[in-house]
Tab-separated table of C-alpha atoms in Angstrom:
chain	number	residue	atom	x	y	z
A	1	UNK	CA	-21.482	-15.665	167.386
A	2	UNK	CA	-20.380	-19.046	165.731
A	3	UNK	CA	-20.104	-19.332	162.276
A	4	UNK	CA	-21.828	-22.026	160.527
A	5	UNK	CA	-20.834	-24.606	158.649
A	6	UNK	CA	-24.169	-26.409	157.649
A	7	UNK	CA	-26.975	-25.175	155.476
A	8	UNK	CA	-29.553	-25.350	158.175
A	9	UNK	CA	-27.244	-23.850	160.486
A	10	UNK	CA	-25.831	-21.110	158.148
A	11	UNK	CA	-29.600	-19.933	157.920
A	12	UNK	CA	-29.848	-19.731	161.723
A	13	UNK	CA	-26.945	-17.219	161.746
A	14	UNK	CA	-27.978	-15.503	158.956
A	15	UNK	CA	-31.327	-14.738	161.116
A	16	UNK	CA	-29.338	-14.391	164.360
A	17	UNK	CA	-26.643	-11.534	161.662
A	18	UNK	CA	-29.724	-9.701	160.981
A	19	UNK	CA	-31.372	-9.333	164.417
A	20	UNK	CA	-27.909	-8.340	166.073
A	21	UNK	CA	-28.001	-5.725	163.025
A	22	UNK	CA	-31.007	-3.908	164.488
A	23	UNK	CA	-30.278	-4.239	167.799
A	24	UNK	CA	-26.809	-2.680	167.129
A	25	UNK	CA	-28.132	0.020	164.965
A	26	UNK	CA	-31.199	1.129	167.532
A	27	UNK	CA	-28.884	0.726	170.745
A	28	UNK	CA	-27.116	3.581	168.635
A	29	UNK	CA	-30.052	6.131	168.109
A	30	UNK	CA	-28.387	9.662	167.460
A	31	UNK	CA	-24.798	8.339	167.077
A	32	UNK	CA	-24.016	8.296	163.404
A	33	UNK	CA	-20.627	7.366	162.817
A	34	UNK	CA	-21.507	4.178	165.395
A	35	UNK	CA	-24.343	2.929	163.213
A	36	UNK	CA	-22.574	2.826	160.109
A	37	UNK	CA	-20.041	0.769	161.633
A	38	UNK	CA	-22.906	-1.003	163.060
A	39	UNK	CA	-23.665	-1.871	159.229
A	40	UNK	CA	-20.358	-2.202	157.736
A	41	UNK	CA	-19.069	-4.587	160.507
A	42	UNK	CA	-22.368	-6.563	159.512
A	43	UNK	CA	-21.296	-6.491	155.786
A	44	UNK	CA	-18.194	-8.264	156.494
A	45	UNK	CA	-20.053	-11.080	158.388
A	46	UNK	CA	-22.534	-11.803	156.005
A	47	UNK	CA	-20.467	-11.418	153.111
A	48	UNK	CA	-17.993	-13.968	155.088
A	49	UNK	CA	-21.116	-16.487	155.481
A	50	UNK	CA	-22.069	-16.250	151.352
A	51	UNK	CA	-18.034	-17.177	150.949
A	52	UNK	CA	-18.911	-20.321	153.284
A	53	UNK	CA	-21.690	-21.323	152.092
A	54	UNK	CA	-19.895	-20.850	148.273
A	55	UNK	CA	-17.328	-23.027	149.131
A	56	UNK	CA	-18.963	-26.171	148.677
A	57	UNK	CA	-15.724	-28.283	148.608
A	58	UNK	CA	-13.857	-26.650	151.384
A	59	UNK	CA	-11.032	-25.034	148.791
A	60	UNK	CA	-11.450	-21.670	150.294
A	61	UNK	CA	-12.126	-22.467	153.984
A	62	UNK	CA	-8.465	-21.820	155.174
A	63	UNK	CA	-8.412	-18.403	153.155
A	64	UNK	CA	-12.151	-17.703	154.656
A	65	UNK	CA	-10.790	-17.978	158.176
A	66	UNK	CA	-7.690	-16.262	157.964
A	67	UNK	CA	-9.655	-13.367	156.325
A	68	UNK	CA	-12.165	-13.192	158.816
A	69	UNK	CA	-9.657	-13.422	162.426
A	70	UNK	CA	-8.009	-10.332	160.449
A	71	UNK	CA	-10.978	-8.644	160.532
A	72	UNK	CA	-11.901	-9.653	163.948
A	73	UNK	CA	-8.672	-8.700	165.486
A	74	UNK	CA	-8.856	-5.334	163.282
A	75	UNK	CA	-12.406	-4.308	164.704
A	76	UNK	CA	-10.938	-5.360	168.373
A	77	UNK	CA	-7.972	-2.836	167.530
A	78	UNK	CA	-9.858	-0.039	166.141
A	79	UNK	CA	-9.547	3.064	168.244
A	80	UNK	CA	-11.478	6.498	166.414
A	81	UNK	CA	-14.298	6.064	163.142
A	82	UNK	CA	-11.596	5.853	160.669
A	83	UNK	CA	-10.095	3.315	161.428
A	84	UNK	CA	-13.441	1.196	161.805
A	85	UNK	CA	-13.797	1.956	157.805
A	86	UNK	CA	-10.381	1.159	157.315
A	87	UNK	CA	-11.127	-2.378	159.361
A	88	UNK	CA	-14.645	-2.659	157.403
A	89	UNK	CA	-13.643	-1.703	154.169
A	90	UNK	CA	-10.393	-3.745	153.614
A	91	UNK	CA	-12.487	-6.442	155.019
A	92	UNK	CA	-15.222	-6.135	152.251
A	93	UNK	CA	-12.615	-6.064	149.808
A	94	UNK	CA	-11.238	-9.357	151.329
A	95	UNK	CA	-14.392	-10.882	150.724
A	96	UNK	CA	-15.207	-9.820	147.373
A	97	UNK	CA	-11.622	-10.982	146.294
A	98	UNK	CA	-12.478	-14.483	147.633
A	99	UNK	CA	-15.997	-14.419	145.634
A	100	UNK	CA	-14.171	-13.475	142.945
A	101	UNK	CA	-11.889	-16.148	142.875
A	102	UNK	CA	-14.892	-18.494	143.592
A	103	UNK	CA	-17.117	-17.086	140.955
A	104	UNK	CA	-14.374	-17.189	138.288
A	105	UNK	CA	-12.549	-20.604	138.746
A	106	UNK	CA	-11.111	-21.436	135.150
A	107	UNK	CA	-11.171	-18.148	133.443
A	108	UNK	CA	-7.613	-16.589	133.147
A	109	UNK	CA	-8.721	-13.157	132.165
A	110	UNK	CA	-11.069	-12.752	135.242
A	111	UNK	CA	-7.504	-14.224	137.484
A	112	UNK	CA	-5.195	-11.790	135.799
A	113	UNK	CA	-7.943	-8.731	136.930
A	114	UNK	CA	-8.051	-10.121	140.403
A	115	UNK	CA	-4.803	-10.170	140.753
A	116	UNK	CA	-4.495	-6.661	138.953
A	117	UNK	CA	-6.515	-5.069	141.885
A	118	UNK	CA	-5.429	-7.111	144.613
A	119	UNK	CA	-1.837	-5.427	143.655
A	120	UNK	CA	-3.563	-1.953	143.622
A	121	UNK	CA	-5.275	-2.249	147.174
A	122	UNK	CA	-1.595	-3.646	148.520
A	123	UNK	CA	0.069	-0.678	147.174
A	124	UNK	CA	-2.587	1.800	148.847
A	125	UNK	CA	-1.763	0.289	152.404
A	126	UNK	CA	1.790	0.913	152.115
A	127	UNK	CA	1.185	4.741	150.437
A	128	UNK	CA	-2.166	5.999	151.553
A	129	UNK	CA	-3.089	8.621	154.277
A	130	UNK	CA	-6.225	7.528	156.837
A	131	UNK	CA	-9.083	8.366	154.855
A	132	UNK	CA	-6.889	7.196	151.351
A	133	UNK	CA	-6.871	3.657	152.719
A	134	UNK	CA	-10.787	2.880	153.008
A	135	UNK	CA	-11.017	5.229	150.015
A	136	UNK	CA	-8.979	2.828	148.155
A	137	UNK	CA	-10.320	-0.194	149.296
A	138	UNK	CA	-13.926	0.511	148.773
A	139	UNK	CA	-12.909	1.927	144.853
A	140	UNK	CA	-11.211	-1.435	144.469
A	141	UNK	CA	-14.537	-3.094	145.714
A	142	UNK	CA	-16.146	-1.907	142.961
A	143	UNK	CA	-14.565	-3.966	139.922
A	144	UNK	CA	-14.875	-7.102	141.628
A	145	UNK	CA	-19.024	-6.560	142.364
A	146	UNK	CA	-18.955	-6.013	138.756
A	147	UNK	CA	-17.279	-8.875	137.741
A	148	UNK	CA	-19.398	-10.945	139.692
A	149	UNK	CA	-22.450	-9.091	138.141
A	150	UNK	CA	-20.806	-9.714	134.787
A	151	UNK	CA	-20.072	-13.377	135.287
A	152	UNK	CA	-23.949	-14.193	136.811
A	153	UNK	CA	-25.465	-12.456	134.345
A	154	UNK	CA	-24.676	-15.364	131.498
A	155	UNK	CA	-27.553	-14.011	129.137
A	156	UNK	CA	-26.798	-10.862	129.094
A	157	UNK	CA	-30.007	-9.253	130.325
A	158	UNK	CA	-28.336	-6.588	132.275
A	159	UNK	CA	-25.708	-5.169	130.300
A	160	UNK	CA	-27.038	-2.425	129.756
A	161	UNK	CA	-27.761	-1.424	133.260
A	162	UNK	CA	-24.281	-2.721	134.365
A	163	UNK	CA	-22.511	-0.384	131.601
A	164	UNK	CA	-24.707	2.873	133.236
A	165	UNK	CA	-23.409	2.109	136.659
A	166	UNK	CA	-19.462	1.882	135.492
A	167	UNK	CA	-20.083	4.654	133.972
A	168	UNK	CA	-21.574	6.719	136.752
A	169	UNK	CA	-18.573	5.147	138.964
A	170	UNK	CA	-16.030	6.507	136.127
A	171	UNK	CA	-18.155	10.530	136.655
A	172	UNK	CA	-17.673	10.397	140.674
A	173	UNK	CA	-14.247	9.332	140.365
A	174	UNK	CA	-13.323	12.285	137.989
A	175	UNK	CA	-15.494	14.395	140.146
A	176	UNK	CA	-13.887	13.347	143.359
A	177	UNK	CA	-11.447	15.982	145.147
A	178	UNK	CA	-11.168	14.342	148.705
A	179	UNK	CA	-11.018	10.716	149.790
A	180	UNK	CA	-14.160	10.944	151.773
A	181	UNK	CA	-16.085	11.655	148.104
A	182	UNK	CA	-13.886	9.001	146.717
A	183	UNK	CA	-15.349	6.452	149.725
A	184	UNK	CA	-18.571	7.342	148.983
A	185	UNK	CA	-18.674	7.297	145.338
A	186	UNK	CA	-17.366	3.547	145.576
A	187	UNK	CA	-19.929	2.604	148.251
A	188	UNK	CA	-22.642	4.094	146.441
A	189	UNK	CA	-21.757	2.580	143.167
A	190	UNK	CA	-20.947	-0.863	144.671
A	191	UNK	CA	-24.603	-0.517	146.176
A	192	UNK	CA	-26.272	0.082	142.933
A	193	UNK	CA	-24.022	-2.846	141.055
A	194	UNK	CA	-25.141	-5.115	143.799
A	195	UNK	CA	-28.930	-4.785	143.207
A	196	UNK	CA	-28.301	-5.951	139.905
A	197	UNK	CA	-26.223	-8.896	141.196
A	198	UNK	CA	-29.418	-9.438	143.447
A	199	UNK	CA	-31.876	-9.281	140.664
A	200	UNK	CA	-29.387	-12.015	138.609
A	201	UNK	CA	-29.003	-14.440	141.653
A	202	UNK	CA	-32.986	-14.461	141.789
A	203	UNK	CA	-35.357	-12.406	139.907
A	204	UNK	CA	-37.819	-13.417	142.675
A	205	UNK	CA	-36.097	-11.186	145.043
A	206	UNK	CA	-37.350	-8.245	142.670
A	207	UNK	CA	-39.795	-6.547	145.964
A	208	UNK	CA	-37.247	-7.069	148.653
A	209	UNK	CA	-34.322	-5.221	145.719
A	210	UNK	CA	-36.782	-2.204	145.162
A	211	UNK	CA	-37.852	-1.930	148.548
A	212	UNK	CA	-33.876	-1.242	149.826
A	213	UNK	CA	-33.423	0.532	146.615
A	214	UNK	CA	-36.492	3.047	147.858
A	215	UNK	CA	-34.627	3.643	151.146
A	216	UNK	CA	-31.469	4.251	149.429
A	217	UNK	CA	-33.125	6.829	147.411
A	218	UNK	CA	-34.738	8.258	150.698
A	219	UNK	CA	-31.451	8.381	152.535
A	220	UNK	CA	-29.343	10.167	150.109
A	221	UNK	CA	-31.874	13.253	150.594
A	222	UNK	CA	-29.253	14.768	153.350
A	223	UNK	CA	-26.043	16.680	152.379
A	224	UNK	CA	-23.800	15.459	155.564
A	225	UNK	CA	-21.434	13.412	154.295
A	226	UNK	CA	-21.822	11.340	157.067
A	227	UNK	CA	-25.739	10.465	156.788
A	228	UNK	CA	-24.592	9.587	153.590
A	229	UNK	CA	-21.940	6.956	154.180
A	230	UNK	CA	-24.310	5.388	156.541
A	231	UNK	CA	-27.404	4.837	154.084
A	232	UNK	CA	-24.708	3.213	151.692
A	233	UNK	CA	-23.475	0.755	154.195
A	234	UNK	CA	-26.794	-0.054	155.488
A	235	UNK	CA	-28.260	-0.792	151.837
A	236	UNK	CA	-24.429	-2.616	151.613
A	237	UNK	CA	-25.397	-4.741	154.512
A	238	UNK	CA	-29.328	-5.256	153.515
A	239	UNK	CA	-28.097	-6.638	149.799
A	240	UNK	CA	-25.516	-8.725	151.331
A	241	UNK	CA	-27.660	-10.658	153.809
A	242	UNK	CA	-30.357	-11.098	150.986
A	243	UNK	CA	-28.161	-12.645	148.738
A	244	UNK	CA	-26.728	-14.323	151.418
A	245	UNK	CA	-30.059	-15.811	152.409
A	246	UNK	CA	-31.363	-16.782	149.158
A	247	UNK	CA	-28.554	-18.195	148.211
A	248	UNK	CA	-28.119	-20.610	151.125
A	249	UNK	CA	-31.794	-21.757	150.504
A	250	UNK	CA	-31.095	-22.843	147.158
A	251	UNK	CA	-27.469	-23.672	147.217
């Protein structure tokens, strides 16, 4: 697929993202690990479009590109399911870090936080084990969603809610005692910080939020870890492209 570059055109692949999502997911019927990366894979992209169609001025588009032929070349290198979270996570970071950036243009105490984690999530690819790295990644993904929650929600409606998520995010982490419980602890939290950042980009969207909030409820009814992962990156993926979508109409 070509990425777009246009409005009009960024809305057609948007559409074209979302469609290739379900086909991907339903060619995989029964194969669990390969749906997940079905949706994490689809994260990145649409992630990568809301970047694009954020950069109004073209400041980012070098950055943008680079990011994204590391991830392609990553998911063409891929070999087992780990390293397809490794490739999806570190690629979600990549994108948050660049919304970040674009988000907080002009405030030094949001830079010096960025800059804070993008230090961390270097220093976990030089010292983590396999499931460590994603692990890492993902729990570094967390603080920027909430700084871009933080930063779009300029009245303060949602502080509240935005406090009770860190702090569930602070209770997994202390409860964690493997790196697969620290990935999903991270995913699920980023998840839930995202449907606020949904709600703040358009409270409009309030139906479509609670609707992929219901199946993320639904989906965490399982045990297997797995099952688990999966629901998070598919609710990941569904958040993304709305936001994504909504905000190309209006941007």
């Amino acid at each position: 697929m070509a990425y777009p570059l246009a409005q009009e055109r960024s809305g057609e692949y948007l559409m074209a993202l979302w469609r290739d999502y379900l086909e991907g997911y339903a060619e995989r019927e029964g194969d669990v690990e390969g749906q997940t990366v079905v949706a994490a894979y689809k994260a990145v992209e649409a992630l990568n479009v809301l970047c694009r169609i954020l950069d109004r001025n073209g400041r980012y588009k070098d950055l943008i590109d680079q990011r994204l032929y590391y991830f392609q070349e990553a998911a063409r290198r891929a070999e087992d399911f780990v390293d397809c979270l490794i490739t999806a996570t570190f690629s979600i970071y990549n994108c948050l870090n660049t919304l970040s950036h674009q988000f907080s243009e002009g405030n030094l105490s949001a830079s010096e936080l960025i800059s804070k984690i993008d230090e961390q999530v270097h220093l976990s690819v030089l010292e983590g084990k396999q499931i460590e790295r994603p692990a890492a990644a993902m729990r570094s993904c967390f603080p920027l969603t909430a700084l871009l929650t933080i930063t779009l929600d300029q009245n303060q409606l949602m502080t509240d809610a935005i406090r009770q998520v860190e702090q569930r995010f602070a209770a997994g982490t202390r409860r964690a005692s493997s790196g697969w419980e620290h990935l999903l602890n991270a995913l699920y939290r980023t998840v839930e910080m995202l449907q606020l950042a949904a709600l703040l980009t358009d409270a409009g969207l309030k139906d479509q939020i609670y609707q992929i909030a219901a199946r993320f409820q639904e989906e965490d009814q399982p045990k297997e870890l797995r099952l688990k992962l999966r629901n998070g990156f598919c609710r990941l993926f569904e958040l993304t492209h709305l936001i994504a979508v909504r905000v190309n109409a209006i941007a």
